[in-house]
Structures are given as structure tokens and as C-alpha cells.
Short mmCIF file of C-alpha atoms in Angstrom, two decimals:
data_model
loop_
_atom_site.label_atom_id
_atom_site.label_comp_id
_atom_site.label_asym_id
_atom_site.label_seq_id
_atom_site.Cartn_x
_atom_site.Cartn_y
_atom_site.Cartn_z
CA UNK W 1362 0.08 0.04 -0.17
CA UNK W 1363 1.76 3.00 -1.31
CA UNK W 1364 -1.63 5.31 -0.01
CA UNK W 1365 -4.62 6.82 -1.81
CA UNK W 1366 -5.86 8.33 -5.04
CA UNK W 1367 -6.69 12.57 -5.52
CA UNK W 1368 -8.54 14.35 -7.88
CA UNK W 1369 -8.80 18.01 -8.26
CA UNK W 1370 -6.49 18.11 -4.92
CA UNK W 1371 -8.50 16.51 -3.09
CA UNK W 1372 -8.29 12.82 -1.24
CA UNK W 1373 -10.78 10.57 -3.75
CA UNK W 1374 -11.46 8.30 -0.15
CA UNK W 1375 -11.45 4.65 -0.12
CA UNK W 1376 -9.04 4.62 -3.04
CA UNK W 1377 -6.42 2.70 -2.90
CA UNK W 1378 -2.86 3.41 -4.21
CA UNK W 1379 -0.27 0.12 -4.63
CA UNK W 1380 2.17 -1.56 -6.05
CA UNK W 1381 1.92 -5.20 -7.55
CA UNK W 1382 5.60 -6.93 -5.20
CA UNK W 1383 6.42 -9.13 -8.91
CA UNK W 1384 7.37 -6.36 -10.22
CA UNK W 1385 10.04 -4.51 -7.42
CA UNK W 1386 13.14 -5.75 -9.11
CA UNK W 1387 12.47 -4.24 -11.83
CA UNK W 1388 13.46 -1.02 -9.92
CA UNK W 1389 12.31 2.42 -9.38
CA UNK W 1390 12.83 6.02 -8.66
CA UNK W 1391 12.11 8.47 -5.88
CA UNK W 1392 12.48 11.64 -6.89
CA UNK W 1393 11.39 15.85 -5.68
CA UNK W 1394 12.41 19.50 -3.45
CA UNK W 1395 13.77 19.37 -0.09
CA UNK W 1396 11.21 18.86 2.37
CA UNK W 1397 8.50 17.11 0.31
CA UNK W 1398 8.15 14.16 1.82
CA UNK W 1399 10.44 11.92 0.61
CA UNK W 1400 12.09 10.58 2.94
CA UNK W 1401 8.98 9.50 4.57
CA UNK W 1402 7.75 7.90 1.31
CA UNK W 1403 10.82 6.30 1.51
CA UNK W 1404 10.24 5.08 5.01
CA UNK W 1405 6.17 4.18 4.15
CA UNK W 1406 8.01 2.20 1.34
CA UNK W 1407 10.52 -0.15 3.56
CA UNK W 1408 7.59 -0.69 5.96
CA UNK W 1409 5.61 -2.30 3.10
CA UNK W 1410 8.49 -4.63 1.73
CA UNK W 1411 9.00 -5.77 5.62
CA UNK W 1412 5.56 -6.99 6.53
CA UNK W 1413 5.79 -9.09 3.14
CA UNK W 1414 8.26 -10.55 3.80
CA UNK W 1415 11.04 -8.68 2.16
CA UNK W 1416 14.38 -7.86 3.40
CA UNK W 1417 16.24 -4.27 2.57
CA UNK W 1418 18.92 -2.52 3.14
CA UNK W 1419 19.23 1.35 2.38
CA UNK W 1420 21.48 4.39 2.05
CA UNK W 1421 21.03 6.71 5.68
CA UNK W 1422 22.96 10.00 4.42
CA UNK W 1423 21.37 12.86 7.02
CA UNK W 1424 20.41 10.24 9.62
CA UNK W 1425 16.95 10.55 9.46
CA UNK W 1426 15.79 6.80 9.46
CA UNK W 1427 16.93 5.55 12.17
CA UNK W 1428 12.83 5.95 13.48
CA UNK W 1429 11.42 3.48 11.67
CA UNK W 1430 13.15 0.94 14.24
CA UNK W 1431 10.39 2.12 17.04
CA UNK W 1432 6.81 2.84 16.58
CA UNK W 1433 5.12 5.76 15.39
CA UNK W 1434 2.65 7.72 17.59
CA UNK W 1435 -0.87 9.37 16.64
CA UNK W 1436 -1.37 12.74 15.60
CA UNK W 1437 -4.07 15.12 14.05
CA UNK W 1438 -2.36 14.24 10.32
CA UNK W 1439 -2.22 10.77 10.54
CA UNK W 1440 -5.85 10.19 11.90
CA UNK W 1441 -7.10 12.36 8.86
CA UNK W 1442 -5.61 10.25 6.41
CA UNK W 1443 -6.77 7.38 8.27
CA UNK W 1444 -9.60 8.00 7.22
CA UNK W 1445 -8.79 9.61 3.27
CA UNK W 1446 -7.44 6.71 2.44
CA UNK W 1447 -9.39 3.92 4.33
CA UNK W 1448 -7.17 1.84 5.87
CA UNK W 1449 -6.36 0.82 9.62
CA UNK W 1450 -3.00 2.38 11.13
CA UNK W 1451 -1.13 0.11 13.08
CA UNK W 1452 1.72 1.87 15.12
CA UNK W 1453 4.80 -0.49 15.00
CA UNK W 1454 8.32 -0.89 15.03
CA UNK W 1455 10.82 -2.75 12.47
CA UNK W 1456 13.12 -5.14 12.86
CA UNK W 1457 16.43 -3.13 12.26
CA UNK W 1458 20.33 -3.38 11.37
CA UNK W 1459 22.66 -0.78 11.53
CA UNK W 1460 25.68 -0.81 9.69
CA UNK W 1461 29.17 1.48 8.45
CA UNK W 1462 31.60 2.36 6.14
CA UNK W 1463 33.34 4.51 8.45
CA UNK W 1464 33.56 6.09 11.58
CA UNK W 1465 29.93 5.90 12.45
CA UNK W 1466 28.20 3.35 14.45
CA UNK W 1467 27.71 -0.57 13.39
CA UNK W 1468 28.23 -4.00 12.10
CA UNK W 1469 31.07 -3.00 10.29
CA UNK W 1470 31.15 -4.04 6.41
CA UNK W 1471 34.32 -4.49 4.33
CA UNK W 1472 35.06 -7.32 1.47
CA UNK W 1473 39.13 -8.01 0.48
CA UNK W 1474 41.06 -6.06 -2.19
CA UNK W 1475 41.00 -9.99 -4.42
CA UNK W 1476 37.13 -9.86 -3.70
CA UNK W 1477 36.59 -6.80 -5.20
CA UNK W 1478 38.74 -8.34 -8.19
CA UNK W 1479 41.17 -5.86 -10.86
CA UNK W 1480 38.20 -4.70 -13.24
CA UNK W 1481 36.04 -3.00 -10.59
CA UNK W 1482 38.66 -1.77 -8.28
CA UNK W 1483 40.92 -0.39 -11.87
CA UNK W 1484 37.00 1.01 -12.36
CA UNK W 1485 36.91 3.03 -9.15
CA UNK W 1486 40.22 3.89 -8.99
CA UNK W 1487 39.50 5.57 -13.41
CA UNK W 1488 42.81 3.99 -14.46
CA UNK W 1489 43.62 3.97 -18.00
CA UNK W 1490 43.98 0.48 -20.17
CA UNK W 1491 47.69 0.14 -19.14
CA UNK W 1492 47.27 0.97 -15.44
CA UNK W 1493 44.13 -1.34 -15.64
CA UNK W 1494 46.40 -4.12 -17.32
CA UNK W 1495 49.11 -3.40 -14.36
CA UNK W 1496 46.74 -3.62 -12.37
CA UNK W 1497 45.51 -7.66 -13.65
CA UNK W 1498 48.72 -8.63 -14.29
CA UNK W 1499 49.81 -8.16 -10.93
CA UNK W 1500 46.46 -10.10 -8.93
CA UNK W 1501 47.62 -12.46 -11.08
CA UNK W 1502 50.84 -12.75 -9.92
CA UNK W 1503 49.84 -12.37 -6.57
CA UNK W 1504 47.37 -15.30 -7.50
CA UNK W 1505 49.91 -17.67 -8.60
CA UNK W 1506 52.76 -16.92 -6.08
CA UNK W 1507 49.22 -17.46 -3.25
CA UNK W 1508 50.24 -13.98 -1.85
CA UNK W 1509 46.21 -12.99 -0.49
CA UNK W 1510 45.31 -8.94 -1.27
CA UNK W 1511 43.16 -8.77 1.76
CA UNK W 1512 43.98 -4.31 2.18
CA UNK W 1513 45.10 -1.49 0.42
CA UNK W 1514 48.38 -1.65 2.09
CA UNK W 1515 48.62 -4.90 0.47
CA UNK W 1516 48.48 -3.73 -3.22
CA UNK W 1517 50.66 -0.58 -2.21
CA UNK W 1518 53.86 -3.10 -1.42
CA UNK W 1519 53.13 -5.42 -3.19
CA UNK W 1520 53.32 -2.66 -6.59
CA UNK W 1521 56.01 -1.56 -4.59
CA UNK W 1522 58.06 -4.64 -5.30
CA UNK W 1523 57.45 -4.83 -8.46
CA UNK W 1524 59.35 -2.32 -9.11
CA UNK W 1525 62.50 -2.45 -6.85
CA UNK W 1526 63.21 -5.80 -4.85
CA UNK W 1527 60.99 -8.05 -7.50
CA UNK W 1528 61.50 -6.39 -11.05
CA UNK W 1529 63.37 -8.68 -12.08
CA UNK W 1530 61.71 -11.79 -11.22
CA UNK W 1531 57.86 -10.55 -12.77
CA UNK W 1532 60.17 -9.09 -15.19
CA UNK W 1533 61.16 -13.38 -16.88
CA UNK W 1534 57.87 -13.73 -15.91
CA UNK W 1535 55.09 -11.36 -17.23
CA UNK W 1536 57.68 -8.57 -18.71
CA UNK W 1537 59.19 -5.44 -17.83
CA UNK W 1538 56.75 -4.14 -15.16
CA UNK W 1539 56.92 0.70 -16.04
CA UNK W 1540 57.30 2.93 -13.03
CA UNK W 1541 55.11 5.22 -14.34
CA UNK W 1542 52.08 3.34 -15.17
CA UNK W 1543 52.70 1.84 -11.31
CA UNK W 1544 53.50 5.51 -9.13
CA UNK W 1545 50.48 6.05 -11.33
CA UNK W 1546 48.44 3.17 -9.80
CA UNK W 1547 49.21 4.76 -6.72
CA UNK W 1548 48.36 7.69 -6.69
CA UNK W 1549 45.14 6.62 -7.55
CA UNK W 1550 44.47 4.12 -4.06
CA UNK W 1551 46.64 7.27 -2.29
CA UNK W 1552 43.46 9.35 -3.16
CA UNK W 1553 40.93 7.38 -2.01
CA UNK W 1554 42.56 6.26 0.93
CA UNK W 1555 42.84 10.31 1.95
CA UNK W 1556 38.79 9.56 1.39
CA UNK W 1557 38.76 6.42 3.44
CA UNK W 1558 39.03 4.06 1.63
CA UNK W 1559 40.94 1.82 3.45
CA UNK W 1560 37.89 0.81 5.66
CA UNK W 1561 36.29 -1.00 2.82
CA UNK W 1562 39.32 -3.62 2.14
CA UNK W 1563 40.12 -5.68 5.47
CA UNK W 1564 38.65 -9.12 6.92
CA UNK W 1565 36.55 -10.19 8.17
CA UNK W 1566 34.84 -9.82 4.91
CA UNK W 1567 31.19 -9.29 5.08
CA UNK W 1568 28.82 -12.18 3.31
CA UNK W 1569 26.28 -9.84 1.51
CA UNK W 1570 23.27 -12.78 2.54
CA UNK W 1571 23.23 -11.46 5.88
CA UNK W 1572 21.30 -8.68 4.50
CA UNK W 1573 18.46 -11.16 3.74
CA UNK W 1574 17.49 -11.50 7.19
CA UNK W 1575 13.73 -11.70 9.27
CA UNK W 1576 12.92 -11.28 12.54
CA UNK W 1577 11.34 -14.55 14.09
CA UNK W 1578 7.61 -13.26 13.11
CA UNK W 1579 8.88 -13.42 9.23
CA UNK W 1580 9.42 -9.60 8.63
CA UNK W 1581 12.53 -8.98 6.49
CA UNK W 1582 15.57 -6.44 7.92
CA UNK W 1583 15.41 -3.03 7.24
CA UNK W 1584 19.65 -3.02 6.66
CA UNK W 1585 20.26 0.76 7.78
CA UNK W 1586 23.65 1.88 5.87
CA UNK W 1587 24.84 5.22 8.25
CA UNK W 1588 26.38 6.90 6.14
CA UNK W 1589 26.29 10.86 7.39
CA UNK W 1590 30.12 11.79 6.60
CA UNK W 1591 30.13 10.10 3.43
CA UNK W 1592 28.30 13.40 1.45
CA UNK W 1593 31.83 15.26 1.50
CA UNK W 1594 33.57 11.77 -0.35
CA UNK W 1595 31.82 10.93 -3.38
CA UNK W 1596 34.18 8.55 -4.65
CA UNK W 1597 34.37 6.44 -1.51
CA UNK W 1598 30.31 6.00 -1.89
CA UNK W 1599 31.04 5.60 -5.58
CA UNK W 1600 33.46 2.83 -4.55
CA UNK W 1601 31.70 1.11 -1.98
CA UNK W 1602 28.12 1.21 -4.08
CA UNK W 1603 29.84 -0.15 -7.77
CA UNK W 1604 31.76 -2.87 -5.11
CA UNK W 1605 28.01 -4.09 -3.10
CA UNK W 1606 26.14 -3.80 -6.51
CA UNK W 1607 29.33 -6.15 -8.50
CA UNK W 1608 29.21 -8.67 -5.18
CA UNK W 1609 25.50 -9.49 -4.81
CA UNK W 1610 24.94 -9.13 -8.59
CA UNK W 1611 27.62 -11.66 -8.42
CA UNK W 1612 26.61 -14.51 -6.20
CA UNK W 1613 23.16 -14.31 -5.51
CA UNK W 1614 21.55 -17.18 -8.00
CA UNK W 1615 19.59 -16.50 -10.78
CA UNK W 1616 16.45 -16.28 -9.22
CA UNK W 1617 13.73 -16.34 -12.65
CA UNK W 1618 10.38 -14.53 -12.21
CA UNK W 1619 9.13 -15.10 -8.37
CA UNK W 1620 6.34 -13.45 -6.26
CA UNK W 1621 8.39 -11.36 -4.89
CA UNK W 1622 12.26 -9.35 -4.79
CA UNK W 1623 14.98 -11.20 -2.87
CA UNK W 1624 15.80 -7.48 -1.99
CA UNK W 1625 15.52 -4.26 -2.63
CA UNK W 1626 18.13 -1.63 -2.23
CA UNK W 1627 17.26 1.74 -1.85
CA UNK W 1628 20.34 5.25 -2.62
CA UNK W 1629 20.09 7.66 -1.32
CA UNK W 1630 21.61 11.61 -2.27
CA UNK W 1631 21.57 9.22 -5.90
CA UNK W 1632 23.39 12.42 -7.57
CA UNK W 1633 26.67 11.39 -5.11
CA UNK W 1634 27.02 8.39 -7.17
CA UNK W 1635 26.42 9.24 -10.40
CA UNK W 1636 28.12 12.91 -10.27
CA UNK W 1637 32.08 13.63 -11.89
CA UNK W 1638 32.10 9.25 -12.05
CA UNK W 1639 33.76 8.07 -15.20
CA UNK W 1640 32.59 6.94 -17.93
CA UNK W 1641 33.98 3.36 -17.40
CA UNK W 1642 32.17 3.15 -13.87
CA UNK W 1643 28.45 4.33 -15.35
CA UNK W 1644 28.68 2.30 -18.16
CA UNK W 1645 30.00 -0.53 -15.21
CA UNK W 1646 26.33 0.35 -13.13
CA UNK W 1647 24.31 0.29 -16.72
CA UNK W 1648 25.59 -3.77 -17.48
CA UNK W 1649 24.42 -3.93 -13.16
CA UNK W 1650 21.05 -2.08 -13.22
CA UNK W 1651 20.14 -4.44 -17.00
CA UNK W 1652 21.21 -7.45 -15.41
CA UNK W 1653 20.79 -7.43 -11.77
CA UNK W 1654 16.87 -8.15 -11.58
CA UNK W 1655 17.78 -11.23 -12.90
CA UNK W 1656 19.43 -12.28 -9.21
CA UNK W 1657 15.79 -11.26 -7.68
CA UNK W 1658 17.66 -7.06 -6.12
CA UNK W 1659 15.65 -4.93 -7.16
CA UNK W 1660 17.48 -0.58 -7.03
CA UNK W 1661 15.43 2.49 -6.12
CA UNK W 1662 17.41 5.07 -6.59
CA UNK W 1663 16.22 8.79 -4.16
CA UNK W 1664 16.95 11.82 -5.51
CA UNK W 1665 15.75 15.39 -5.36
CA UNK W 1666 15.73 15.98 -9.67
CA UNK W 1667 15.17 13.40 -11.85
CA UNK W 1668 17.91 14.44 -14.03
CA UNK W 1669 20.56 13.55 -11.59
CA UNK W 1670 20.05 9.73 -12.89
CA UNK W 1671 21.58 8.87 -16.58
CA UNK W 1672 19.32 9.11 -18.98
CA UNK W 1673 19.76 5.60 -19.99
CA UNK W 1674 20.06 3.64 -16.85
CA UNK W 1675 16.54 6.47 -15.94
CA UNK W 1676 14.67 4.16 -19.27
CA UNK W 1677 14.73 1.37 -17.23
CA UNK W 1678 13.43 2.45 -13.42
CA UNK W 1679 9.61 0.76 -13.33
CA UNK W 1680 8.02 2.54 -11.11
CA UNK W 1681 8.20 5.77 -10.38
CA UNK W 1682 7.13 8.22 -7.52
CA UNK W 1683 7.37 11.81 -7.99
CA UNK W 1684 7.07 14.64 -5.28
CA UNK W 1685 6.86 18.31 -6.00
CA UNK W 1686 9.15 19.53 -7.69
CA UNK W 1687 10.49 23.98 -7.59
CA UNK W 1688 11.10 25.99 -10.36
CA UNK W 1689 12.60 29.60 -9.29
CA UNK W 1690 14.57 29.86 -12.87
CA UNK W 1691 15.01 29.21 -16.58
CA UNK W 1692 16.92 26.27 -16.03
CA UNK W 1693 14.39 24.94 -13.10
CA UNK W 1694 11.77 25.11 -15.39
CA UNK W 1695 13.36 23.20 -18.11
CA UNK W 1696 14.61 21.10 -15.66
CA UNK W 1697 11.01 21.23 -14.84
CA UNK W 1698 9.55 20.35 -18.30
CA UNK W 1699 12.22 17.31 -19.16
CA UNK W 1700 10.86 15.80 -15.01
CA UNK W 1701 7.14 15.99 -16.58
CA UNK W 1702 8.36 14.35 -20.66
CA UNK W 1703 9.93 11.55 -18.46
CA UNK W 1704 5.62 10.47 -16.77
CA UNK W 1705 3.07 8.58 -19.13
CA UNK W 1706 0.71 10.73 -21.28
CA UNK W 1707 -2.90 11.57 -19.49
CA UNK W 1708 -5.65 12.74 -19.62
CA UNK W 1709 -6.27 13.51 -16.16
CA UNK W 1710 -3.23 15.65 -15.13
CA UNK W 1711 -1.56 18.74 -16.22
CA UNK W 1712 1.49 16.73 -14.98
CA UNK W 1713 4.04 19.88 -15.73
CA UNK W 1714 1.30 22.74 -13.95
CA UNK W 1715 1.04 19.32 -11.18
CA UNK W 1716 4.53 18.73 -10.51
CA UNK W 1717 5.09 22.51 -8.67
CA UNK W 1718 1.20 22.64 -7.41
CA UNK W 1719 1.09 19.02 -4.89
CA UNK W 1720 1.40 19.62 -1.43
CA UNK W 1721 4.15 17.89 1.59
CA UNK W 1722 3.43 13.32 1.76
CA UNK W 1723 1.74 14.38 -2.41
CA UNK W 1724 3.22 12.72 -5.46
CA UNK W 1725 2.77 11.68 -8.70
CA UNK W 1726 3.00 7.70 -9.54
CA UNK W 1727 3.31 5.29 -11.76
CA UNK W 1728 4.97 1.35 -11.69
CA UNK W 1729 4.63 -1.29 -13.55
CA UNK W 1730 1.10 -3.71 -13.09
CA UNK W 1731 2.13 -7.50 -12.79
CA UNK W 1732 2.01 -8.08 -16.68
CA UNK W 1733 4.90 -5.64 -16.73
CA UNK W 1734 2.88 -2.35 -18.86
CA UNK W 1735 2.80 0.60 -17.57
CA UNK W 1736 0.10 2.25 -14.95
CA UNK W 1737 -1.99 5.23 -15.34
CA UNK W 1738 -0.56 8.08 -13.79
CA UNK W 1739 -2.28 8.34 -10.04
CA UNK W 1740 -2.19 11.55 -8.56
CA UNK W 1741 -0.86 10.32 -5.24
CA UNK W 1742 -2.04 10.61 -0.89
CA UNK W 1743 0.85 8.87 0.63
CA UNK W 1744 -0.18 7.12 4.09
CA UNK W 1745 1.53 7.99 6.74
CA UNK W 1746 4.70 5.74 8.33
CA UNK W 1747 3.65 3.21 10.92
CA UNK W 1748 6.93 3.66 12.59
CA UNK W 1749 7.78 6.43 14.27
CA UNK W 1750 9.06 9.62 12.14
CA UNK W 1751 12.10 11.27 13.98
CA UNK W 1752 15.66 9.34 15.01
CA UNK W 1753 15.96 7.27 18.00
CA UNK W 1754 17.65 8.81 21.12
CA UNK W 1755 21.67 7.73 21.61
CA UNK W 1756 20.75 4.78 24.09
CA UNK W 1757 17.82 3.38 21.77
CA UNK W 1758 20.48 3.64 19.08
CA UNK W 1759 23.18 1.45 21.01
CA UNK W 1760 20.76 -0.67 22.64
CA UNK W 1761 20.27 -2.56 18.96
CA UNK W 1762 23.84 -2.67 17.86
CA UNK W 1763 24.37 -4.37 21.59
CA UNK W 1764 22.19 -6.71 20.13
CA UNK W 1765 22.71 -7.75 17.40
CA UNK W 1766 23.96 -10.93 15.74
CA UNK W 1767 25.95 -8.89 13.14
CA UNK W 1768 28.02 -6.78 15.05
CA UNK W 1769 29.04 -9.31 16.82
CA UNK W 1770 30.31 -11.72 13.89
CA UNK W 1771 31.72 -8.43 11.54
CA UNK W 1772 33.14 -6.14 14.34
CA UNK W 1773 36.65 -7.91 15.39
CA UNK W 1774 38.72 -6.89 12.95
CA UNK W 1775 41.21 -9.41 11.42
CA UNK W 1776 44.84 -9.36 11.13
CA UNK W 1777 45.29 -12.01 8.92
CA UNK W 1778 49.06 -12.85 6.99
CA UNK W 1779 49.12 -11.47 3.36
CA UNK W 1780 50.71 -9.97 0.79
CA UNK W 1781 52.53 -7.08 2.75
CA UNK W 1782 53.97 -8.82 5.80
CA UNK W 1783 55.17 -12.17 3.00
CA UNK W 1784 56.70 -10.09 0.74
CA UNK W 1785 58.06 -7.69 4.05
CA UNK W 1786 59.76 -10.81 5.09
CA UNK W 1787 60.96 -11.78 1.69
CA UNK W 1788 62.49 -8.96 1.27
CA UNK W 1789 64.64 -9.40 3.80
CA UNK W 1790 65.36 -12.46 3.72
CA UNK W 1791 66.87 -11.21 0.53
CA UNK W 1792 68.66 -8.32 2.25
CA UNK W 1793 69.80 -10.78 5.06
CA UNK W 1794 71.07 -12.98 2.39
CA UNK W 1795 73.16 -10.20 0.45
CA UNK W 1796 74.47 -8.80 4.03
CA UNK W 1797 75.31 -12.06 4.41
CA UNK W 1798 77.01 -12.97 1.23
CA UNK W 1799 78.72 -9.33 1.45
CA UNK W 1800 80.18 -9.61 5.21
CA UNK W 1801 82.18 -13.36 3.14
CA UNK W 1802 83.39 -11.42 -0.07
CA UNK W 1803 84.78 -9.34 2.76
CA UNK W 1804 86.68 -12.40 5.06
CA UNK W 1805 88.14 -13.54 1.58
CA UNK W 1806 89.57 -10.32 1.18
CA UNK W 1807 91.36 -9.72 4.88
CA UNK W 1808 92.87 -13.08 4.44
CA UNK W 1809 94.37 -12.49 1.41
CA UNK W 1810 97.76 -10.69 1.58
CA UNK W 1811 97.64 -7.05 0.81
CA UNK W 1812 100.14 -4.88 -2.24
CA UNK W 1813 103.41 -6.74 -2.59
CA UNK W 1814 105.86 -8.69 -0.74
CA UNK W 1815 108.46 -7.12 1.49
CA UNK W 1816 111.57 -7.20 -0.08
CA UNK W 1817 113.95 -9.49 2.22
CA UNK W 1818 116.98 -8.14 4.70
CA UNK W 1819 120.25 -7.85 2.84
CA UNK W 1820 122.98 -10.31 3.91
CA UNK W 1821 126.43 -9.34 5.07
CA UNK W 1822 128.12 -9.76 2.37
CA UNK W 1823 125.77 -7.00 0.55
CA UNK W 1824 125.56 -4.21 3.44
CA UNK W 1825 129.80 -4.35 3.07
CA UNK W 1826 129.00 -4.23 -0.66
CA UNK W 1827 126.46 -1.54 -1.30
CA UNK W 1828 128.66 0.89 1.55
CA UNK W 1829 130.42 3.98 0.95
CA UNK W 1830 134.17 2.48 1.55
CA UNK W 1831 133.47 -0.16 -0.57
CA UNK W 1832 132.79 1.90 -3.54
CA UNK W 1833 135.62 4.49 -3.16
CA UNK W 1834 137.94 1.26 -2.77
CA UNK W 1835 136.09 -0.43 -6.03
CA UNK W 1836 136.26 3.50 -7.79
CA UNK W 1837 140.25 3.41 -6.97
CA UNK W 1838 140.99 0.01 -8.03
CA UNK W 1839 138.86 0.51 -11.29
CA UNK W 1840 140.62 3.52 -12.33
CA UNK W 1841 144.28 1.67 -11.21
CA UNK W 1842 143.51 -1.21 -13.82
CA UNK W 1843 142.34 0.56 -16.51
CA UNK W 1844 145.16 2.46 -16.27
CA UNK W 1845 147.94 0.01 -15.60
CA UNK W 1846 145.36 -1.35 -19.26
CA UNK W 1847 145.79 1.64 -20.67
CA UNK W 1848 148.98 1.93 -20.64
CA UNK W 1849 149.81 -1.18 -21.64
CA UNK W 1850 148.24 -0.96 -24.32
CA UNK W 1851 150.61 2.56 -25.67
CA UNK W 1852 153.46 0.63 -25.09
CA UNK W 1853 152.74 -2.39 -27.56
CA UNK W 1854 151.26 0.13 -29.55
CA UNK W 1855 154.59 2.09 -29.78
CA UNK W 1856 156.86 -1.35 -30.12
CA UNK W 1857 154.52 -2.12 -32.90
CA UNK W 1858 155.75 0.48 -34.12
CA UNK W 1859 159.11 0.97 -34.26
CA UNK W 1860 159.39 -3.19 -35.81
CA UNK W 1861 157.60 -1.96 -38.40
CA UNK W 1862 160.53 1.23 -38.96
#
């Protein structure tokens, strides 16, 4: 039950508006200006799904959805709408779980880097083909060497190893690793870390099947991810949503046509998901939206302006719940006209005018019937939520966390031995081996004689022969001998001359 029908701005008593559960996995949109009732409409959808036994996952960007865990209180507006819609208002709280990917209190949602995989991680980091190829090669190397990639520190350690100590080893098997590409990947990882992205990775890894749980009475649980500190971190939000949708798509089995969805996912402030998103990210989101409904999963985007949703994705949304829009500028009027054209043509309403005239808690609604055909556009008076239209107190929230089975399961971080520790040990072992080799070479060098061999001490004879006295005697003796030789030679020459004469 969504609410009651209206005509000429008046409620048509007893005429109710409902959504077939069977077609909810065809996705949807809840849109409208600030203060027009989007959050309360979202609350109504979550309540109806829970009552039908369908669990849900919702992004709480503003912190105003926690009240769904406590019963509401009757007031005059509730009583009036109860009469207009011909319904029985039954105040009650619904089973909820608080989840978190940041510093907000709640069950921590993590995944390992390996579970993300190189393709999704490349798209999250905005890598080009060359950089993505490098990342894929590193994942392949890690798989072959049994190096678990659990968190971003593991991935950074592997990048450093590939460009420093292990570059020769990786080059022999995969080819040369580009240092430029490796440094570019490192910068993108650091940028994600600065937005708190390191909290997305690690162990224990969150099992998405834990989102599909029920309370003892059979109500589907409402899983609320508290994201109040994420609005200024769009890259982190995009990374988380893409990884979550990819994980759900991968692990959930094919469902075919079923009477109701297995899980409904509500993405609040959807403009954060698509704003400044790369083309690769948008293409990946488009593929997931097209295919995930076959797993029995429905996705609903909540935003102020339908123009925040890319046109190729907007065209795949089976139901639309459009609250009032405001047109204060020429740009607003242009957007308003475009929004009116996104609805089925109707002879009962002037859609463009009605979009600016609707009050709080009123919406234009269209959906797919059980045969998949678009229904007539209807001006709807939304039913009041059964749960509290305010937030839980801190003590109430802490009580829910205290008794949460998911919190006990996932809030104790596991520090397993992974690629970072294993590569560090490998590098340390290499350094120790190199130091031992250097010490052996040093010892070998020190054991060898250095320089020329020392000259032997001169003998006594040599010392005598080299003394100055001996040198003088030898000179004089030599002169005497040479003198004798000279005289003898001259005498012989003169005697020979006389005989000739």
C-alpha cells in the first residue's frame, strides 16, 4: 500500500494505490525537492516490504531513517489520512540492523581487495587501459605466488615490490613493469585512502547473504547503512556502491520470475553516485542495473531531481514516485518540463503544472503492473508511516547495536598474514642473504695478502758491498786497473811501430 488517490487536489476516499511486489525488481525512483516528503515515502516503502517478508538495504545519508525501529505516535494528520485512504493505521517498529563503512557506529562492512578484483578496482580508481593491465598482472602474480590481497596496504606493497626488489623476477615472467604506470596507480590508491577508502578493505569480509534476514515473526529486516559523514567523499561512496552491487550480482543465484524480490536496495542522495563519475564507472553501473534484476534484486534511487540519474539508467526504472518540484529559475523550469515528459501521457492531469502544486506527502506515481505494463499516472496521497517519524535516541541505537548478531560477527577485525607481511619477509630474507654474502666476501678479502711482498733483509756481504767505503775502494781499484790497461796498450802500439820502421 502506497497511499490513496487524489483528483482535483482532493483525496478520493477509499481509492487506494498499491505497487505489485512482483515487479519491484524492475527498479524505481523516488524524487522531489527538499521538504516534500521523500524520506517519509521511503519509510513507507521500507515498512511495506518488511511486512511482506522482503529484506531491504538503505543508504541513510542524513541520519533520519533510524526511527523505523520504533512505533510511531498518532497525531491529527495521521488520523485524517487514515480516514481519507480508508486504511487502519497500526503503529509498530520494524527489525533493523545498523551498518557502517566509516566511523559511524554500526556493523562494519568490508571486502578484501581480491574480492573486488582488478576489473572493478580499476574502474573505481579510474585507471586507463595500461594501468588496468598492470593491475590485472599484479593480481595474477599474487594468485600464482599465493599472496593474499586483503587490504590496500597489501596492494601498495605489491606495487612497490614489482618496481623495486622484485622487478627482475616479475620481468622474467610477465615482462617489464612500467614505473610510470605503477606510480600512477599508487597515486590513485592514495587518493582513495584519503577519503577513508582503506576502511572498505579487510577481514572479516561481509557476506551479502546476511542482508537477507528476517525476525522471528517473518518480517524482512531493514539494513540501514549510516553514511552521514560520506557526503563530502563521493569517490568513496561510488566505490562502495559499485563493489556492493557487483558482489550481490556475483553471489546471488538466478531467480527468474518470482512473486516478490529477494532484496531491495535503496540508494539515497543518488546524485553522489553519478556526479563526476567516470564513463567506465557509469558503463559498469548500467550493466549491473540491467542484469541484477534477474537475481531477484531491485534498486531504487532517491534524489531531488530526476535529471541526476543518467538517461540510460532512468529509462530502466519501472516505477516512479515523484514529489513536488520547485521552479524558481529558467533552468528549474526547463528541468521541470523535462521531468513531466518522463511520465506516461495522461488526460487526467496537467503533469507539468501539478508537479509544482503538490503539497507535502503528495506524489505522482506510476509503476508496472503484474504483466509488466506501465500503469496510469495517479496523483497519490501517501499513507503515514507506522514507525516513528523521528530518529532514535542514542540509548535506543546503542541497545540495537548491543544485541546485534551481525555486530558480534563482523566488528572484530582480523589481521591475517597477507601479501604485505609475506613480501616484507621475502625482502628481509633477501637483504639478510645479501648482507651474509657481503660479509663472506669481506672476510675473503681480508684473508689475502695486501700489496707487494716485503723485500728480504740484505746479507752481510751485500751490506759490505753497498757501503760507501767499499764503493770508494772499488772506484779506485777500477781506475788503477784501467790505467794499467791503458799504459800497456800504448806501449804495445809504440813497439809495434818501431819494428815496422
